[in-house]
Amino acid sequence: MAVQQQINKFIQGIGASPGIIIGKAYLIERSKVRLAQKRIHQHQVEEEVKRFFKAIQESRNQLTEIKEKILDPEVRRHSFILDVHLMILDDQMLIQDTVDSIRKKKVNAEWALDLTLEKLDMAFKAIDDEYLRERRSDLHYVSQRIFRNLLGKKHDDITRIKGKVIVVAHDLSPADTLQMNLKHVAGFITDIGGKVSHTAILSRSLGIPAVVGLEVATSLINGGDLLIIDGETGEVVINPTEEVSHSFLERKRRIRSMEREVLKYASLAAETRDGVRVRLQANIEMVEEISSVKIHGGEGIGLFRTEILYLNREDLPSEEEHFQTYRRLAEDISPASATIRTLDIGGDKFLPNYSKGNEMNPAMGLRAIRFSIKEADIFKVQLKGILRASAYGKLRILLPMISGIEEIRQTRAILEEVKKGLIKERIPFDRGIKIGAMIEIPSASDIADLLAREVDFFSIGTNDLIQYALAVDRINEHVSYLYEPLHPAVLRIIRWVVQSAHQAGIPVAICGEMAAEPAYAIVLLGLGLDEFSMNPVSIPKVKKVLRMSRFEETRSLVEELFLFSTASEIESRVRKWMAERFPDDFIQSRTEELTT
Ligand code: PEP
Ligand code: MG
């Protein structure tokens, strides 16, 4: 239905993937399918059950087809979400409960499925867990597909988008996003979703600007409207005047030139003005990203996430696959080093045949090192692959989600066994390979002094550390205002971890997102971190601020920060410090410009 044309209408959402873009709107009408609720006779029951199974099978075929058609490796990385959807289609509770309703209540399949969904929805609501809420939206995407198949309705053909458009939708399921020809998508905007919704994550990793959580986008925007979106500030303008377009484009030009300017720092050393040298490294998941690490001046890999090797498949990666991947990593990054983190499965990613995704509180469940120690045979395959590759370059092993000393000792015992096997087989490996612990659970940070005697290095994972220390789910938009990297508690934890590491003579790195924000990097420098690891693109801007600062000044700043008692006081002190020293690097949003 056409809506009244809006001129120069500003709407505000959540910036989900940075970039300013002007383009025509492509509206995806995803109105809820209307369900006919019918009672059926006994003799129709089995026919109805059959119809339901047919719709399930069709849904399965469609999702499998979408998955198979994804050729772009960057997009493919995200297709595990489709596996989650395929698993939902196999969910016995969903299927059995619906079939039971058809048989016992004598209702049509649509009605029966709706009743099952209502029940599951109630259960999800009662649990109030963000991880499960995500599963709930996945459940809804899948059910919409089943409903459409039951009704014989066509799915929006979004494979045929032409030109370069800004996709406007109430919500986009991962299947929607993954099947689009992304070459034609200049941006995404949605009514719902937060910074970590599927659309947001995918857009960020593809570098496509996106604004989510706009609430009214689909009701105000007509297909073909001209839009400006600012994926950083979350601003969207419908049919902007020339003057407004001009000011956005001007802002875009300034950001571009800043980015180009900052790239000059990529090849320079990460050294402060008073001669303190730190290591700026990169977080990556695929060996192919190493070229970007080099362009952006990364001095090695501080975090190589290995989950991707396990996802998107029915079987487990072989020792040879591990070996080949890590060997390429070691060789391509040489002479620098790479830190390989062992499997960090669980939480929001799970293995189809192992963790069933049915934990009530997966963030605190059988994940990461806990899973590896329990499934030692799987763990040994990975460790053997890493050790074999260590003969081809400099590798370190990093253990995720360490909560106590026993996990280190158990891992060392498993590692020793694998090493012995290799020695017996006369396979070369680095016998002095360094073992580090991720510090991301408060119990680990509390005993940092004891842990420091057991490992060769620490890597602080602030993404999780903040979530566990502040009891703030890292992917829940409702509590995101409480997710404060500069909370006094977080600063105290980091200070203690650094002190403990240095007292024991081991280096301490940070590999959480916090390191990628220049203002936070300054604080981390003052706190004494030795290594910073972040997404490759952020390296030059962090290098720039480190090179333009004096270590002694950042130390004094940090000392001052410990006098404050709230995160907002600390945050404003740090922002002021940064604004005084880097006035040109703070580009305000257009709205801020208008109001200041
Ligand atoms: C972290 O928790 O900070 C981290 C780097 O690990 P991940 O984001 O993979 O959990
Ligand atoms: Mg983590």
XYZ file of C-alpha atoms and ligand atoms in Angstrom:
607
model
C 0.000 0.000 0.000
C 1.411 3.375 -0.981
C 1.995 5.825 1.839
C 1.913 9.576 1.588
C 5.123 10.915 0.120
C 7.488 12.327 2.704
C 9.849 15.191 1.903
C 13.030 15.780 3.846
C 11.786 13.603 6.693
C 14.411 12.652 9.283
C 14.048 9.406 11.198
C 16.403 8.081 13.813
C 17.452 4.491 14.261
C 20.472 2.590 15.513
C 23.636 2.856 13.427
C 24.507 -0.764 12.715
C 27.170 -0.608 10.026
C 29.031 2.638 9.264
C 28.979 4.550 6.002
C 26.899 7.293 4.401
C 24.955 6.365 1.341
C 22.347 7.987 -0.900
C 20.122 5.739 -2.976
C 16.664 4.637 -4.010
C 14.560 2.612 -1.599
C 13.709 -0.985 -2.435
C 10.863 -1.930 -0.170
C 10.423 -5.511 0.867
C 6.790 -6.086 1.718
C 6.876 -8.723 4.353
C 3.381 -8.417 5.735
C 2.431 -11.245 8.027
C 0.640 -14.019 6.230
C -3.012 -14.324 7.266
C -3.819 -17.652 8.728
C -7.044 -19.435 8.059
C -8.106 -21.339 11.149
C -10.245 -24.299 10.200
C -11.617 -27.300 12.012
C -11.245 -30.563 10.159
C -12.981 -33.944 10.228
C -11.419 -37.169 11.437
C -11.049 -38.487 7.881
C -9.050 -35.350 6.908
C -6.576 -35.651 9.751
C -3.881 -37.746 8.102
C -4.113 -35.691 4.915
C -3.523 -32.556 7.010
C -0.513 -34.114 8.753
C 0.868 -34.976 5.332
C 0.335 -31.384 4.172
C 2.258 -30.147 7.202
C 5.193 -32.485 6.522
C 5.181 -31.409 2.884
C 5.487 -27.758 3.931
C 8.354 -28.674 6.242
C 10.097 -30.520 3.432
C 9.589 -27.604 1.039
C 11.007 -25.220 3.614
C 13.991 -27.509 4.072
C 14.577 -27.661 0.316
C 14.331 -23.881 -0.041
C 16.810 -23.192 2.754
C 19.218 -25.809 1.424
C 18.958 -24.269 -2.031
C 19.600 -20.771 -0.682
C 22.613 -22.113 1.162
C 24.003 -23.902 -1.854
C 23.617 -20.857 -4.072
C 25.836 -18.684 -1.908
C 29.100 -18.513 -3.756
C 30.684 -15.429 -2.214
C 33.022 -16.799 0.509
C 32.485 -13.696 2.644
C 28.730 -14.260 2.609
C 29.214 -18.004 3.056
C 30.852 -17.418 6.414
C 27.462 -16.418 7.719
C 25.479 -19.268 6.271
C 25.687 -21.248 9.521
C 22.599 -19.234 10.499
C 20.784 -21.208 7.829
C 21.966 -24.404 9.523
C 20.314 -23.180 12.694
C 17.117 -22.718 10.692
C 17.435 -26.168 9.186
C 17.848 -27.563 12.684
C 14.682 -25.818 13.799
C 12.875 -27.596 10.959
C 14.024 -30.868 12.521
C 12.958 -29.864 16.001
C 10.833 -32.656 17.431
C 8.990 -30.388 19.832
C 7.894 -28.135 16.971
C 6.877 -30.998 14.722
C 5.388 -33.400 17.268
C 3.404 -30.768 19.085
C 1.884 -29.494 15.834
C 1.063 -32.999 14.617
C -0.492 -33.808 18.022
C -2.703 -30.717 17.767
C -3.840 -31.637 14.258
C -4.749 -35.120 15.467
C -6.196 -34.353 18.870
C -7.760 -30.934 18.362
C -8.772 -31.616 14.748
C -7.562 -28.299 13.420
C -5.800 -27.452 10.191
C -2.004 -27.411 10.047
C -1.749 -23.582 10.100
C -3.782 -23.372 13.271
C -1.919 -26.258 14.875
C 1.468 -24.696 14.116
C 0.241 -21.373 15.435
C -0.780 -23.065 18.710
C 2.678 -24.631 19.020
C 4.292 -21.260 18.372
C 2.157 -19.610 21.007
C 3.306 -22.207 23.532
C 6.952 -21.824 22.578
C 6.609 -18.047 22.678
C 5.278 -18.181 26.228
C 8.190 -20.372 27.233
C 10.683 -17.990 25.608
C 9.121 -14.965 27.267
C 9.218 -16.575 30.673
C 12.908 -17.369 30.367
C 13.857 -13.812 29.377
C 17.270 -14.673 28.062
C 18.708 -12.739 25.124
C 20.281 -15.782 23.534
C 16.949 -17.535 23.551
C 15.231 -14.426 22.279
C 17.493 -14.637 19.227
C 16.478 -18.289 18.820
C 12.887 -17.111 19.132
C 13.264 -14.761 16.182
C 14.908 -17.593 14.258
C 11.921 -19.749 15.117
C 9.637 -17.070 13.750
C 11.550 -16.715 10.480
C 11.293 -20.453 10.002
C 7.595 -20.592 10.887
C 6.795 -17.780 8.445
C 8.419 -19.895 5.772
C 6.380 -22.963 6.770
C 3.169 -20.892 6.787
C 3.911 -19.536 3.335
C 4.527 -23.020 2.051
C 1.314 -24.290 3.655
C -0.578 -21.501 1.960
C 1.235 -21.984 -1.310
C 2.329 -18.336 -1.110
C 5.330 -17.169 -3.041
C 8.292 -15.913 -1.106
C 9.420 -12.415 -2.049
C 11.764 -12.782 -4.924
C 14.579 -10.706 -3.635
C 17.118 -12.389 -5.803
C 16.230 -10.116 -8.669
C 17.049 -6.710 -7.228
C 18.380 -4.495 -9.997
C 20.592 -1.423 -9.876
C 22.029 -0.291 -6.568
C 19.379 0.099 -3.899
C 18.816 0.624 -0.218
C 16.803 -2.327 1.026
C 13.992 -1.271 3.369
C 12.308 -4.011 5.386
C 10.432 -4.522 8.612
C 12.944 -7.200 9.447
C 15.313 -9.256 7.355
C 15.849 -12.884 8.100
C 19.360 -14.210 7.550
C 17.942 -16.252 4.675
C 16.602 -13.035 3.097
C 19.918 -11.275 3.376
C 21.999 -14.192 2.243
C 20.031 -14.814 -0.918
C 20.131 -11.223 -2.162
C 22.579 -10.324 -4.823
C 24.553 -8.117 -2.505
C 26.295 -6.376 -5.375
C 23.027 -4.493 -5.851
C 22.618 -3.562 -2.212
C 24.034 -0.187 -1.225
C 22.519 -0.261 2.261
C 19.993 -1.854 4.578
C 17.453 -0.293 6.859
C 14.981 -2.131 9.061
C 12.178 -1.314 11.488
C 13.408 -3.670 14.143
C 16.705 -5.119 15.364
C 19.663 -3.944 17.388
C 23.408 -3.531 16.842
C 23.967 -7.251 17.020
C 21.008 -8.461 15.010
C 21.855 -10.743 12.107
C 21.397 -7.922 9.593
C 23.750 -5.679 11.558
C 26.492 -8.271 11.902
C 26.314 -9.326 8.286
C 26.284 -5.727 6.997
C 29.296 -4.819 9.095
C 31.333 -7.702 7.888
C 30.370 -6.987 4.280
C 31.032 -3.265 4.705
C 27.455 -2.350 3.695
C 26.026 0.654 5.609
C 22.979 -0.230 7.694
C 20.555 1.380 10.126
C 18.269 -0.838 12.211
C 15.575 -0.287 14.826
C 13.928 2.575 12.887
C 10.450 1.353 13.887
C 8.598 3.361 11.215
C 10.752 2.922 8.113
C 8.399 0.621 6.216
C 5.352 2.705 7.066
C 6.891 6.021 5.942
C 8.951 4.936 2.960
C 7.648 4.108 -0.521
C 9.607 1.980 -2.953
C 11.647 4.352 -5.151
C 11.928 7.133 -2.532
C 15.335 8.749 -2.381
C 17.057 7.975 0.932
C 20.175 9.058 2.740
C 21.368 6.706 5.435
C 24.161 7.263 7.902
C 25.149 3.890 9.313
C 27.304 5.512 11.977
C 24.801 7.862 13.581
C 21.641 5.940 12.682
C 20.118 8.896 10.803
C 17.897 8.303 7.784
C 16.445 11.067 5.594
C 13.539 10.352 3.261
C 13.543 12.372 0.020
C 16.149 14.885 1.217
C 16.364 18.384 -0.203
C 19.468 19.231 -2.169
C 20.867 21.186 0.755
C 20.537 18.249 3.130
C 22.030 15.802 0.597
C 24.887 18.204 0.141
C 25.663 18.402 3.860
C 25.642 14.597 4.186
C 27.898 14.190 1.187
C 30.227 16.784 2.632
C 30.380 14.790 5.860
C 31.056 11.647 3.870
C 33.891 13.382 2.045
C 35.437 14.485 5.346
C 35.212 10.980 6.776
C 36.787 9.540 3.605
C 39.664 11.974 3.697
C 40.183 11.246 7.393
C 40.293 7.542 6.603
C 42.837 8.141 3.858
C 44.875 10.354 6.145
C 44.855 7.772 8.904
C 46.003 5.019 6.523
C 49.348 6.833 6.334
C 49.991 5.581 9.853
C 49.619 1.937 8.849
C 53.244 1.416 7.947
C 54.677 3.316 10.923
C 55.776 1.807 14.218
C 53.313 1.647 17.097
C 55.405 3.784 19.377
C 54.429 6.645 21.629
C 56.142 10.040 21.462
C 58.157 9.162 24.554
C 59.398 5.928 22.993
C 57.129 3.246 24.460
C 56.593 0.481 21.937
C 53.467 -1.667 21.902
C 52.315 -4.328 19.441
C 49.238 -3.679 17.328
C 47.906 -6.933 15.997
C 44.806 -8.154 14.244
C 41.818 -10.346 15.087
C 40.894 -12.528 12.126
C 38.949 -15.678 11.337
C 40.263 -16.547 7.907
C 43.753 -16.735 6.465
C 42.477 -14.692 3.484
C 42.219 -11.671 5.797
C 46.001 -11.471 6.170
C 46.322 -9.166 3.144
C 44.026 -6.672 4.884
C 46.100 -7.027 8.075
C 49.225 -6.097 6.131
C 47.585 -3.152 4.349
C 46.461 -1.782 7.703
C 49.822 -2.269 9.361
C 49.055 -5.142 11.738
C 52.131 -6.653 13.372
C 50.903 -10.201 13.508
C 47.703 -11.943 14.502
C 46.701 -11.461 18.130
C 43.568 -13.585 17.818
C 42.838 -16.217 15.202
C 39.295 -17.426 15.901
C 38.919 -21.050 14.816
C 35.152 -21.601 15.100
C 34.648 -21.117 11.373
C 36.492 -24.380 10.708
C 33.772 -26.240 12.599
C 30.658 -24.434 11.459
C 28.567 -25.053 8.369
C 29.169 -28.755 8.242
C 27.954 -32.074 9.562
C 31.360 -33.588 10.272
C 34.354 -32.288 12.188
C 37.483 -30.791 10.648
C 40.275 -33.334 10.230
C 43.774 -32.953 11.640
C 44.983 -32.303 8.090
C 42.479 -29.452 7.608
C 43.584 -27.886 10.877
C 47.208 -28.317 9.941
C 46.846 -26.869 6.438
C 44.923 -23.822 7.718
C 47.333 -23.029 10.534
C 50.366 -23.716 8.356
C 49.159 -21.147 5.800
C 48.491 -18.760 8.664
C 51.981 -19.240 10.088
C 53.658 -18.903 6.710
C 51.645 -15.962 5.405
C 52.093 -13.842 8.534
C 55.760 -14.764 8.956
C 58.088 -13.318 10.260
C 55.392 -12.047 12.651
C 53.521 -14.448 14.932
C 49.944 -15.662 15.111
C 48.001 -16.538 18.239
C 45.541 -19.341 17.564
C 42.609 -19.564 19.928
C 41.333 -23.087 20.420
C 37.680 -23.764 19.730
C 35.388 -21.245 21.444
C 32.170 -23.028 20.630
C 28.989 -22.505 22.652
C 27.254 -19.312 23.666
C 25.796 -18.236 20.348
C 27.541 -20.764 18.104
C 27.145 -24.494 18.485
C 28.136 -27.667 16.708
C 25.213 -29.464 15.088
C 26.048 -32.931 16.449
C 27.386 -32.010 19.859
C 25.890 -29.168 21.783
C 22.216 -29.325 20.969
C 21.579 -25.671 21.599
C 19.226 -26.640 24.389
C 21.098 -25.150 27.328
C 19.016 -22.751 29.376
C 21.893 -20.368 29.842
C 24.404 -21.081 27.098
C 26.645 -18.103 27.912
C 27.474 -19.957 31.103
C 27.159 -23.445 29.685
C 29.338 -26.138 28.244
C 31.376 -23.920 25.977
C 34.902 -23.104 24.853
C 37.619 -24.771 26.951
C 35.005 -26.671 28.957
C 33.734 -28.314 25.783
C 37.281 -29.030 24.573
C 38.332 -30.703 27.823
C 35.139 -32.769 27.922
C 35.490 -33.784 24.276
C 39.238 -34.337 24.531
C 39.391 -36.379 21.327
C 38.095 -33.437 19.310
C 40.470 -31.133 21.187
C 43.488 -33.329 20.460
C 42.849 -33.164 16.721
C 42.969 -29.379 16.850
C 46.021 -29.275 19.115
C 47.869 -31.709 16.866
C 47.077 -29.531 13.837
C 48.399 -26.435 15.645
C 51.548 -28.170 16.846
C 52.356 -29.545 13.400
C 51.894 -26.082 11.893
C 54.148 -24.554 14.553
C 57.134 -25.969 12.657
C 56.359 -23.523 9.830
C 56.296 -20.187 11.630
C 55.683 -18.540 14.985
C 52.480 -19.738 16.610
C 51.039 -19.365 20.113
C 48.072 -21.199 21.608
C 45.327 -19.247 23.370
C 42.734 -20.942 25.593
C 39.242 -19.378 25.671
C 36.978 -18.909 28.710
C 39.458 -20.053 31.320
C 37.777 -19.909 34.724
C 40.394 -21.575 36.930
C 43.819 -23.170 37.204
C 42.566 -26.748 36.701
C 41.529 -26.004 33.145
C 45.078 -24.896 32.351
C 46.550 -27.995 33.943
C 44.082 -30.314 32.234
C 44.829 -28.679 28.903
C 48.552 -28.941 29.468
C 48.159 -32.662 30.215
C 46.219 -33.184 26.972
C 48.790 -31.111 25.093
C 51.649 -33.166 26.535
C 49.994 -36.344 25.315
C 49.669 -34.899 21.815
C 53.289 -33.720 21.893
C 54.458 -37.194 22.936
C 52.581 -38.708 20.010
C 54.251 -36.304 17.604
C 57.689 -37.034 19.026
C 57.026 -40.746 18.589
C 55.968 -40.164 15.012
C 59.040 -37.962 14.512
C 56.883 -35.059 13.354
C 58.543 -31.687 13.973
C 56.871 -28.969 16.053
C 57.856 -25.998 18.195
C 58.606 -27.639 21.534
C 58.584 -24.309 23.324
C 55.202 -23.191 21.943
C 53.665 -20.559 24.232
C 50.345 -21.151 25.943
C 48.124 -18.226 26.946
C 44.863 -17.771 28.797
C 42.000 -15.560 27.724
C 40.984 -13.420 30.672
C 37.275 -12.977 30.159
C 35.670 -14.467 33.260
C 35.864 -12.634 36.615
C 37.078 -15.755 38.434
C 40.092 -15.797 36.118
C 40.826 -12.110 36.530
C 40.504 -12.408 40.307
C 43.179 -15.076 40.417
C 45.318 -13.418 37.743
C 48.314 -13.548 40.093
C 47.980 -17.331 40.416
C 47.113 -17.891 36.777
C 50.099 -15.856 35.626
C 52.392 -18.559 37.019
C 50.731 -21.209 34.873
C 50.786 -19.604 31.430
C 53.120 -17.715 29.110
C 50.826 -14.791 28.341
C 47.387 -13.318 28.978
C 44.908 -11.970 26.468
C 42.052 -9.975 27.933
C 38.772 -10.594 26.112
C 36.807 -7.534 27.088
C 33.784 -8.479 24.977
C 32.994 -11.255 27.412
C 34.776 -9.852 30.447
C 32.484 -6.810 30.474
C 29.416 -9.003 30.013
C 30.337 -11.293 32.915
C 31.700 -8.595 35.221
C 28.712 -6.281 34.815
C 26.107 -9.018 34.244
C 25.152 -7.356 30.962
C 24.374 -9.624 28.045
C 26.685 -8.453 25.265
C 24.007 -8.887 22.589
C 20.949 -7.532 24.358
C 19.931 -4.083 23.078
C 17.737 -3.489 26.143
C 20.719 -3.426 28.468
C 23.288 -2.082 26.030
C 23.319 1.225 27.925
C 24.877 -0.712 30.819
C 27.623 -2.222 28.674
C 30.309 0.244 29.729
C 33.939 -0.493 28.884
C 35.043 2.362 31.160
C 33.062 1.167 34.171
C 35.297 1.582 37.232
C 34.958 -2.154 37.883
C 36.308 -2.975 34.427
C 39.239 -0.593 34.843
C 40.092 -2.087 38.224
C 39.984 -5.593 36.787
C 42.275 -4.676 33.898
C 44.699 -2.872 36.212
C 44.923 -5.941 38.454
C 45.380 -8.333 35.522
C 48.182 -6.190 34.043
C 49.902 -5.847 37.424
C 49.717 -9.590 38.027
C 51.031 -10.431 34.580
C 53.919 -8.010 34.829
C 54.835 -9.170 38.297
C 55.096 -12.693 36.925
C 57.059 -11.402 33.936
C 54.542 -12.336 31.261
C 53.057 -10.040 28.574
C 49.423 -9.082 28.525
C 47.351 -8.430 25.428
C 43.831 -7.224 24.822
C 41.774 -8.727 22.015
C 38.277 -7.427 22.798
C 36.575 -4.786 20.624
C 37.460 -2.176 23.231
C 41.001 -1.986 21.842
C 39.693 -0.767 18.473
C 38.249 2.471 19.863
C 41.003 5.129 19.955
C 39.785 6.739 23.183
C 39.737 3.375 24.959
C 43.074 2.394 23.450
C 44.608 5.447 25.141
C 43.255 4.274 28.498
C 44.521 0.749 27.844
C 47.937 2.128 27.004
C 47.990 4.034 30.286
C 46.948 0.840 32.066
C 50.098 -0.815 30.750
C 48.847 -3.287 28.134
C 51.672 -4.670 25.978
C 49.730 -5.878 22.958
C 46.534 -4.687 21.318
C 44.608 -6.865 18.912
C 41.617 -5.629 16.925
C 39.813 -5.804 13.597
C 42.397 -4.943 10.921
C 40.604 -1.814 9.664
C 40.893 -0.100 13.066
C 44.664 -0.543 13.367
C 45.748 2.707 11.614
C 43.481 4.999 13.657
C 44.619 3.412 16.915
C 48.221 3.609 15.773
C 47.753 7.278 15.014
C 46.536 8.185 18.506
C 49.196 6.043 20.176
C 51.948 7.645 18.106
C 50.682 11.121 18.907
C 50.474 10.497 22.665
C 52.975 10.336 25.449
C 52.835 7.194 27.566
C 53.515 9.196 30.733
C 50.520 11.422 29.988
C 48.245 8.430 29.469
C 49.446 7.030 32.798
C 48.536 10.274 34.562
C 45.176 10.250 32.827
C 44.517 6.716 34.071
C 45.535 7.647 37.617
C 43.042 10.459 37.479
C 40.339 8.109 36.166
C 40.601 5.986 39.301
C 39.434 8.974 41.321
C 36.028 8.881 39.632
C 33.305 6.553 40.749
C 31.041 6.270 37.707
C 31.503 5.187 34.110
C 29.975 8.378 32.738
C 32.394 10.600 34.681
C 35.284 8.530 33.392
C 33.934 8.541 29.856
C 33.547 12.330 29.763
C 37.016 12.877 31.202
C 38.511 10.627 28.521
C 36.479 12.287 25.732
C 37.658 15.705 26.903
C 41.276 14.524 26.966
C 40.910 13.188 23.437
C 39.102 16.261 22.102
C 41.896 18.508 23.418
C 44.568 16.471 21.687
C 42.775 15.306 18.553
C 40.233 18.022 17.733
C 40.173 17.151 14.024
C 39.381 13.505 14.588
C 36.016 14.097 16.149
C 33.498 14.480 13.377
C 30.150 15.231 14.906
C 26.952 13.779 13.598
C 24.846 16.116 11.474
C 22.320 16.492 14.257
C 25.080 17.422 16.687
C 26.372 19.958 14.187
C 22.953 21.521 13.948
C 22.500 21.760 17.679
C 25.954 23.046 18.626
C 36.244 -11.391 23.850
O 35.422 -12.002 24.525
O 36.625 -10.235 24.105
C 36.820 -12.018 22.644
C 37.797 -11.454 21.977
O 36.299 -13.188 22.245
P 34.909 -13.353 21.429
O 34.456 -12.003 21.005
O 35.264 -14.263 20.286
O 34.060 -13.995 22.460
Mg 35.114 -14.155 24.323
